[in-house]
Amino acid sequence: MKASAEIRIENLTMAYGQRIIQQDLNFEIHSGEVMAIMGGSGCGKSTLLRHLLGLREPAKGNIFFGDQSFTDANLKMRQSILRKCGVLYQGGALWSSMTVGENVALPIEEFTGHSKSKIRELVRFKLSLVGLGGFENYYPAEISGGMKKRAGLARALALDPEILFLDEPSAGLDPVSSRRLDETIIELKESLGSTIVMVTHELPSIFSVADRAVFLDVHEKRMTAIGKPADLLKNPPSKSLHQFLTRNFTEYSNETN
């Protein structure tokens, strides 16, 4: 049976003024899967994420969440849709003047009527989900880069989102921290059943975390492949995709064998 579409992109063209970034994108993100949006630098991965979050408007086309057009929705409807989403930004994007616990508590305080004791309980739980139990009172400057990413992930989980958007989650991390974050993402998917959209160019993350991946070709300015990463590696439909998937694959294979 075909999986239901959580997000559907139809005939989407993204542009900055007259400069086309990607055109005629058509694909679905299925409920409960990890979808990697991959491609080389400048291909439009993060731009696509901004379109999915309503931070940029399409030059053409439509984005659907379920049966609801996000592109045509009014502000109130967009806010309702986005309340079901959580976002991990590049670098974690934590407020430096607030503790880790206060960062995670912020969306809960803003959008729920929970008591202070209930919020503290939820913060401890969300941090424990990402392996940061006991770090509530640390400031971002006092923890490592990998821990900042996981703290950002805990904040993204604060309101129990149905969909998680992860923008280059492993970027800038050492191999050990990157692998730990990948393992955390897999555990969250299995335990929470969330749909995860992950923007990345990191091959270890693509092959270990993603159920499917879509490739945005920077030269052709369109999507040239979609499927399971292992299948795309075996039968790449284009030279660009083959080069992308094999650039560091030897090192990755040696690490995991």
C-alpha atoms as a printed R data frame, in Angstrom:
    type eleno elety resid chain resno      x      y       z
1   ATOM     1    CA   MET     A     1  0.000  0.000   0.000
2   ATOM     2    CA   LYS     A     2  1.317  3.431  -0.921
3   ATOM     3    CA   ALA     A     3  2.362  5.599   2.035
4   ATOM     4    CA   SER     A     4  0.313  8.733   2.636
5   ATOM     5    CA   ALA     A     5  1.883 12.043   1.624
6   ATOM     6    CA   GLU     A     6  2.641 14.335   4.558
7   ATOM     7    CA   ILE     A     7  4.020 17.032   2.240
8   ATOM     8    CA   ARG     A     8  3.523 17.376  -1.513
9   ATOM     9    CA   ILE     A     9  5.549 19.681  -3.751
10  ATOM    10    CA   GLU     A    10  3.918 20.447  -7.113
11  ATOM    11    CA   ASN     A    11  5.616 22.226 -10.022
12  ATOM    12    CA   LEU     A    12  7.674 24.324  -7.611
13  ATOM    13    CA   THR     A    13 10.068 26.902  -9.007
14  ATOM    14    CA   MET     A    14 12.315 28.830  -6.626
15  ATOM    15    CA   ALA     A    15 14.030 32.051  -7.618
16  ATOM    16    CA   TYR     A    16 15.791 35.127  -6.299
17  ATOM    17    CA   GLY     A    17 14.512 37.819  -8.594
18  ATOM    18    CA   GLN     A    18 15.275 36.677 -12.146
19  ATOM    19    CA   ARG     A    19 17.786 34.042 -11.006
20  ATOM    20    CA   ILE     A    20 16.255 30.556 -11.034
21  ATOM    21    CA   ILE     A    21 17.494 28.319  -8.205
22  ATOM    22    CA   GLN     A    22 15.420 25.184  -8.928
23  ATOM    23    CA   GLN     A    23 12.478 24.668 -11.259
24  ATOM    24    CA   ASP     A    24  9.583 22.265 -11.744
25  ATOM    25    CA   LEU     A    25 10.106 20.298  -8.521
26  ATOM    26    CA   ASN     A    26  7.581 17.493  -8.057
27  ATOM    27    CA   PHE     A    27  7.827 14.984  -5.206
28  ATOM    28    CA   GLU     A    28  6.141 13.777  -2.025
29  ATOM    29    CA   ILE     A    29  7.406 13.329   1.518
30  ATOM    30    CA   HIS     A    30  5.661 10.377   3.106
31  ATOM    31    CA   SER     A    31  4.300 10.174   6.624
32  ATOM    32    CA   GLY     A    32  6.780  8.676   9.077
33  ATOM    33    CA   GLU     A    33  9.823  8.688   6.795
34  ATOM    34    CA   VAL     A    34 13.159 10.495   6.886
35  ATOM    35    CA   MET     A    35 13.556 12.361   3.605
36  ATOM    36    CA   ALA     A    36 16.980 13.817   2.825
37  ATOM    37    CA   ILE     A    37 17.160 16.853   0.554
38  ATOM    38    CA   MET     A    38 20.653 16.570  -0.879
39  ATOM    39    CA   GLY     A    39 22.857 18.259  -3.418
40  ATOM    40    CA   GLY     A    40 26.002 20.282  -3.794
41  ATOM    41    CA   SER     A    41 26.645 23.744  -2.414
42  ATOM    42    CA   GLY     A    42 24.331 26.339  -3.948
43  ATOM    43    CA   CYS     A    43 21.796 23.852  -5.302
44  ATOM    44    CA   GLY     A    44 18.930 25.296  -3.245
45  ATOM    45    CA   LYS     A    45 18.594 22.805  -0.368
46  ATOM    46    CA   SER     A    46 18.188 25.411   2.368
47  ATOM    47    CA   THR     A    47 16.156 27.607   0.027
48  ATOM    48    CA   LEU     A    48 13.700 24.726  -0.389
49  ATOM    49    CA   LEU     A    49 13.499 24.408   3.384
50  ATOM    50    CA   ARG     A    50 12.689 28.110   3.667
51  ATOM    51    CA   HIS     A    51  9.890 27.621   1.128
52  ATOM    52    CA   LEU     A    52  8.502 24.698   3.135
53  ATOM    53    CA   LEU     A    53  8.453 26.921   6.224
54  ATOM    54    CA   GLY     A    54  6.860 29.869   4.438
55  ATOM    55    CA   LEU     A    55  9.937 32.085   4.790
56  ATOM    56    CA   ARG     A    56 10.073 32.490   1.015
57  ATOM    57    CA   GLU     A    57  7.287 32.415  -1.561
58  ATOM    58    CA   PRO     A    58  7.467 30.245  -4.706
59  ATOM    59    CA   ALA     A    59  8.058 31.861  -8.060
60  ATOM    60    CA   LYS     A    60  5.663 29.194  -9.324
61  ATOM    61    CA   GLY     A    61  3.950 26.078  -8.016
62  ATOM    62    CA   ASN     A    62  2.414 24.872  -4.774
63  ATOM    63    CA   ILE     A    63  3.279 23.177  -1.486
64  ATOM    64    CA   PHE     A    64  0.706 21.035   0.297
65  ATOM    65    CA   PHE     A    65  0.662 19.790   3.881
66  ATOM    66    CA   GLY     A    66 -1.765 16.885   3.673
67  ATOM    67    CA   ASP     A    67 -4.642 18.181   1.545
68  ATOM    68    CA   GLN     A    68 -4.130 21.806   2.577
69  ATOM    69    CA   SER     A    69 -2.338 24.198   0.232
70  ATOM    70    CA   PHE     A    70  0.308 25.948   2.309
71  ATOM    71    CA   THR     A    71  1.141 28.310  -0.548
72  ATOM    72    CA   ASP     A    72 -2.435 29.595  -0.836
73  ATOM    73    CA   ALA     A    73 -3.229 29.526   2.890
74  ATOM    74    CA   ASN     A    74 -3.852 32.708   4.850
75  ATOM    75    CA   LEU     A    75 -1.670 33.668   7.822
76  ATOM    76    CA   LYS     A    76 -3.889 31.977  10.408
77  ATOM    77    CA   MET     A    77 -3.940 28.691   8.486
78  ATOM    78    CA   ARG     A    78 -0.172 28.818   7.947
79  ATOM    79    CA   GLN     A    79  0.391 29.321  11.647
80  ATOM    80    CA   SER     A    80 -1.877 26.363  12.374
81  ATOM    81    CA   ILE     A    81  0.151 24.163   9.994
82  ATOM    82    CA   LEU     A    82  3.491 25.333  11.365
83  ATOM    83    CA   ARG     A    83  2.401 24.593  14.935
84  ATOM    84    CA   LYS     A    84  2.669 20.935  13.901
85  ATOM    85    CA   CYS     A    85  6.289 21.431  12.848
86  ATOM    86    CA   GLY     A    86  9.611 21.675  14.676
87  ATOM    87    CA   VAL     A    87 12.819 23.122  13.238
88  ATOM    88    CA   LEU     A    88 16.483 22.479  13.997
89  ATOM    89    CA   TYR     A    89 18.435 25.385  12.541
90  ATOM    90    CA   GLN     A    90 22.059 25.299  11.456
91  ATOM    91    CA   GLY     A    91 24.332 25.666  14.460
92  ATOM    92    CA   GLY     A    92 21.456 25.004  16.850
93  ATOM    93    CA   ALA     A    93 20.515 28.722  16.973
94  ATOM    94    CA   LEU     A    94 20.254 28.752  20.764
95  ATOM    95    CA   TRP     A    95 19.807 32.009  22.662
96  ATOM    96    CA   SER     A    96 23.237 32.544  24.251
97  ATOM    97    CA   SER     A    97 21.851 34.499  27.226
98  ATOM    98    CA   MET     A    98 19.505 31.653  28.201
99  ATOM    99    CA   THR     A    99 20.327 28.264  29.677
100 ATOM   100    CA   VAL     A   100 19.745 25.107  27.675
101 ATOM   101    CA   GLY     A   101 16.631 24.455  29.741
102 ATOM   102    CA   GLU     A   102 15.307 27.974  29.187
103 ATOM   103    CA   ASN     A   103 15.857 27.604  25.427
104 ATOM   104    CA   VAL     A   104 13.806 24.407  25.345
105 ATOM   105    CA   ALA     A   105 11.146 25.895  27.634
106 ATOM   106    CA   LEU     A   106 10.612 28.991  25.460
107 ATOM   107    CA   PRO     A   107  8.147 27.522  22.895
108 ATOM   108    CA   ILE     A   108  6.299 25.650  25.643
109 ATOM   109    CA   GLU     A   109  5.850 28.872  27.606
110 ATOM   110    CA   GLU     A   110  4.822 30.753  24.475
111 ATOM   111    CA   PHE     A   111  2.231 28.328  23.105
112 ATOM   112    CA   THR     A   112  0.835 26.387  26.067
113 ATOM   113    CA   GLY     A   113 -0.772 27.210  29.375
114 ATOM   114    CA   HIS     A   114  1.297 24.698  31.351
115 ATOM   115    CA   SER     A   115  2.386 25.474  34.877
116 ATOM   116    CA   LYS     A   116  6.051 26.168  35.657
117 ATOM   117    CA   SER     A   117  6.436 22.752  37.268
118 ATOM   118    CA   LYS     A   118  4.923 21.023  34.223
119 ATOM   119    CA   ILE     A   119  7.222 22.993  31.907
120 ATOM   120    CA   ARG     A   120 10.275 21.968  33.950
121 ATOM   121    CA   GLU     A   121  9.127 18.345  33.714
122 ATOM   122    CA   LEU     A   122  8.694 18.592  29.926
123 ATOM   123    CA   VAL     A   123 12.083 20.277  29.501
124 ATOM   124    CA   ARG     A   124 13.807 17.481  31.410
125 ATOM   125    CA   PHE     A   125 11.988 14.906  29.287
126 ATOM   126    CA   LYS     A   126 12.836 16.560  25.951
127 ATOM   127    CA   LEU     A   127 16.492 16.883  26.921
128 ATOM   128    CA   SER     A   128 16.605 13.251  28.012
129 ATOM   129    CA   LEU     A   129 15.274 12.240  24.584
130 ATOM   130    CA   VAL     A   130 18.387 13.706  22.938
131 ATOM   131    CA   GLY     A   131 20.864 12.505  25.563
132 ATOM   132    CA   LEU     A   132 21.188 15.775  27.479
133 ATOM   133    CA   GLY     A   133 19.531 14.868  30.763
134 ATOM   134    CA   GLY     A   134 20.999 16.975  33.568
135 ATOM   135    CA   PHE     A   135 22.188 19.828  31.317
136 ATOM   136    CA   GLU     A   136 19.232 22.135  31.957
137 ATOM   137    CA   ASN     A   137 21.307 24.786  33.754
138 ATOM   138    CA   TYR     A   138 24.215 24.945  31.320
139 ATOM   139    CA   TYR     A   139 24.606 27.898  28.965
140 ATOM   140    CA   PRO     A   140 25.294 27.294  25.247
141 ATOM   141    CA   ALA     A   141 28.870 28.567  25.646
142 ATOM   142    CA   GLU     A   142 29.488 25.818  28.216
143 ATOM   143    CA   ILE     A   143 28.633 22.863  25.967
144 ATOM   144    CA   SER     A   144 30.142 21.366  22.807
145 ATOM   145    CA   GLY     A   145 28.989 21.923  19.239
146 ATOM   146    CA   GLY     A   146 27.364 18.507  19.096
147 ATOM   147    CA   MET     A   147 25.531 19.150  22.349
148 ATOM   148    CA   LYS     A   148 24.285 22.496  21.008
149 ATOM   149    CA   LYS     A   149 22.815 20.692  18.001
150 ATOM   150    CA   ARG     A   150 21.099 18.170  20.290
151 ATOM   151    CA   ALA     A   151 19.816 20.983  22.519
152 ATOM   152    CA   GLY     A   152 18.413 22.652  19.397
153 ATOM   153    CA   LEU     A   153 16.797 19.341  18.506
154 ATOM   154    CA   ALA     A   154 15.227 19.141  21.984
155 ATOM   155    CA   ARG     A   155 13.759 22.619  21.449
156 ATOM   156    CA   ALA     A   156 12.433 21.528  18.046
157 ATOM   157    CA   LEU     A   157 10.669 18.655  19.846
158 ATOM   158    CA   ALA     A   158  9.216 20.894  22.549
159 ATOM   159    CA   LEU     A   159  5.665 21.003  21.159
160 ATOM   160    CA   ASP     A   160  5.520 17.348  20.009
161 ATOM   161    CA   PRO     A   161  5.667 18.137  16.277
162 ATOM   162    CA   GLU     A   162  4.345 15.808  13.617
163 ATOM   163    CA   ILE     A   163  7.047 17.001  11.207
164 ATOM   164    CA   LEU     A   164 10.688 17.817  11.991
165 ATOM   165    CA   PHE     A   165 12.783 19.997   9.687
166 ATOM   166    CA   LEU     A   166 16.544 19.631  10.167
167 ATOM   167    CA   ASP     A   167 18.814 22.124   8.402
168 ATOM   168    CA   GLU     A   168 22.314 20.628   7.958
169 ATOM   169    CA   PRO     A   169 22.182 18.892  11.367
170 ATOM   170    CA   SER     A   170 25.702 17.408  11.118
171 ATOM   171    CA   ALA     A   171 27.436 20.416   9.549
172 ATOM   172    CA   GLY     A   172 30.561 21.468  11.445
173 ATOM   173    CA   LEU     A   173 30.604 18.471  13.757
174 ATOM   174    CA   ASP     A   174 33.460 16.026  14.192
175 ATOM   175    CA   PRO     A   175 32.772 12.459  12.959
176 ATOM   176    CA   VAL     A   176 31.979 11.089  16.420
177 ATOM   177    CA   SER     A   177 29.533 13.888  17.297
178 ATOM   178    CA   SER     A   178 27.967 13.629  13.850
179 ATOM   179    CA   ARG     A   179 27.411  9.898  14.252
180 ATOM   180    CA   ARG     A   180 25.875 10.365  17.689
181 ATOM   181    CA   LEU     A   181 23.474 12.957  16.295
182 ATOM   182    CA   ASP     A   182 22.532 10.616  13.449
183 ATOM   183    CA   GLU     A   183 21.821  7.865  15.978
184 ATOM   184    CA   THR     A   184 19.664 10.273  17.975
185 ATOM   185    CA   ILE     A   185 17.640 11.174  14.855
186 ATOM   186    CA   ILE     A   186 17.069  7.484  14.084
187 ATOM   187    CA   GLU     A   187 15.967  6.802  17.666
188 ATOM   188    CA   LEU     A   188 13.544  9.743  17.573
189 ATOM   189    CA   LYS     A   189 12.039  8.569  14.307
190 ATOM   190    CA   GLU     A   190 11.522  5.067  15.678
191 ATOM   191    CA   SER     A   191 10.169  6.159  19.067
192 ATOM   192    CA   LEU     A   192  8.050  9.163  18.033
193 ATOM   193    CA   GLY     A   193  7.042  8.231  14.478
194 ATOM   194    CA   SER     A   194  7.684 11.770  13.275
195 ATOM   195    CA   THR     A   195  8.131 12.692   9.625
196 ATOM   196    CA   ILE     A   196 11.636 14.126   9.239
197 ATOM   197    CA   VAL     A   197 12.872 16.378   6.438
198 ATOM   198    CA   MET     A   198 16.658 16.660   6.577
199 ATOM   199    CA   VAL     A   199 18.662 19.098   4.455
200 ATOM   200    CA   THR     A   200 22.206 17.769   4.164
201 ATOM   201    CA   HIS     A   201 25.210 17.127   1.960
202 ATOM   202    CA   GLU     A   202 26.829 14.783   4.501
203 ATOM   203    CA   LEU     A   203 27.082 11.288   3.000
204 ATOM   204    CA   PRO     A   204 27.251  9.331   6.295
205 ATOM   205    CA   SER     A   205 23.990 10.949   7.404
206 ATOM   206    CA   ILE     A   206 22.313 10.341   4.052
207 ATOM   207    CA   PHE     A   207 23.189  6.635   3.997
208 ATOM   208    CA   SER     A   208 22.578  5.906   7.674
209 ATOM   209    CA   VAL     A   209 19.525  8.040   8.450
210 ATOM   210    CA   ALA     A   210 17.463  8.690   5.303
211 ATOM   211    CA   ASP     A   211 14.721  6.349   4.098
212 ATOM   212    CA   ARG     A   212 14.653  8.240   0.803
213 ATOM   213    CA   ALA     A   213 16.509 11.169  -0.704
214 ATOM   214    CA   VAL     A   214 15.864 13.741  -3.392
215 ATOM   215    CA   PHE     A   215 18.798 15.147  -5.378
216 ATOM   216    CA   LEU     A   216 18.763 18.793  -6.478
217 ATOM   217    CA   ASP     A   217 21.181 19.234  -9.379
218 ATOM   218    CA   VAL     A   218 22.990 22.564  -9.121
219 ATOM   219    CA   HIS     A   219 23.823 22.613 -12.848
220 ATOM   220    CA   GLU     A   220 20.484 21.541 -14.315
221 ATOM   221    CA   LYS     A   221 18.526 23.495 -11.666
222 ATOM   222    CA   ARG     A   222 16.019 20.698 -11.204
223 ATOM   223    CA   MET     A   223 15.454 17.494  -9.286
224 ATOM   224    CA   THR     A   224 17.158 14.654 -11.152
225 ATOM   225    CA   ALA     A   225 16.655 11.720  -8.761
226 ATOM   226    CA   ILE     A   226 14.573 10.456  -5.860
227 ATOM   227    CA   GLY     A   227 14.702  7.132  -4.041
228 ATOM   228    CA   LYS     A   228 16.501  5.085  -1.416
229 ATOM   229    CA   PRO     A   229 20.113  6.288  -1.076
230 ATOM   230    CA   ALA     A   230 21.548  2.786  -1.544
231 ATOM   231    CA   ASP     A   231 19.499  2.304  -4.726
232 ATOM   232    CA   LEU     A   232 20.590  5.676  -6.078
233 ATOM   233    CA   LEU     A   233 24.207  4.736  -5.434
234 ATOM   234    CA   LYS     A   234 23.821  1.462  -7.355
235 ATOM   235    CA   ASN     A   235 22.017  3.040 -10.299
236 ATOM   236    CA   PRO     A   236 22.639  6.806 -10.393
237 ATOM   237    CA   PRO     A   237 20.623  8.386 -13.234
238 ATOM   238    CA   SER     A   238 23.167 11.130 -13.824
239 ATOM   239    CA   LYS     A   239 26.901 11.795 -13.675
240 ATOM   240    CA   SER     A   240 26.309 14.621 -11.190
241 ATOM   241    CA   LEU     A   241 24.551 12.325  -8.738
242 ATOM   242    CA   HIS     A   242 27.228  9.638  -9.132
243 ATOM   243    CA   GLN     A   243 29.951 12.179  -8.371
244 ATOM   244    CA   PHE     A   244 28.012 13.499  -5.390
245 ATOM   245    CA   LEU     A   245 27.388 10.067  -3.855
246 ATOM   246    CA   THR     A   246 30.901  8.713  -4.408
247 ATOM   247    CA   ARG     A   247 33.050 11.726  -3.457
248 ATOM   248    CA   ASN     A   248 33.721 10.429   0.089
249 ATOM   249    CA   PHE     A   249 31.977  7.087  -0.019
250 ATOM   250    CA   THR     A   250 35.227  5.091   0.219
251 ATOM   251    CA   GLU     A   251 36.079  6.696   3.560
252 ATOM   252    CA   TYR     A   252 32.516  6.238   4.786
253 ATOM   253    CA   SER     A   253 32.522  2.537   3.806
254 ATOM   254    CA   ASN     A   254 35.827  1.994   5.608
255 ATOM   255    CA   GLU     A   255 34.492  3.643   8.767
256 ATOM   256    CA   THR     A   256 31.337  1.534   8.911
257 ATOM   257    CA   ASN     A   257 32.777 -1.864   7.887
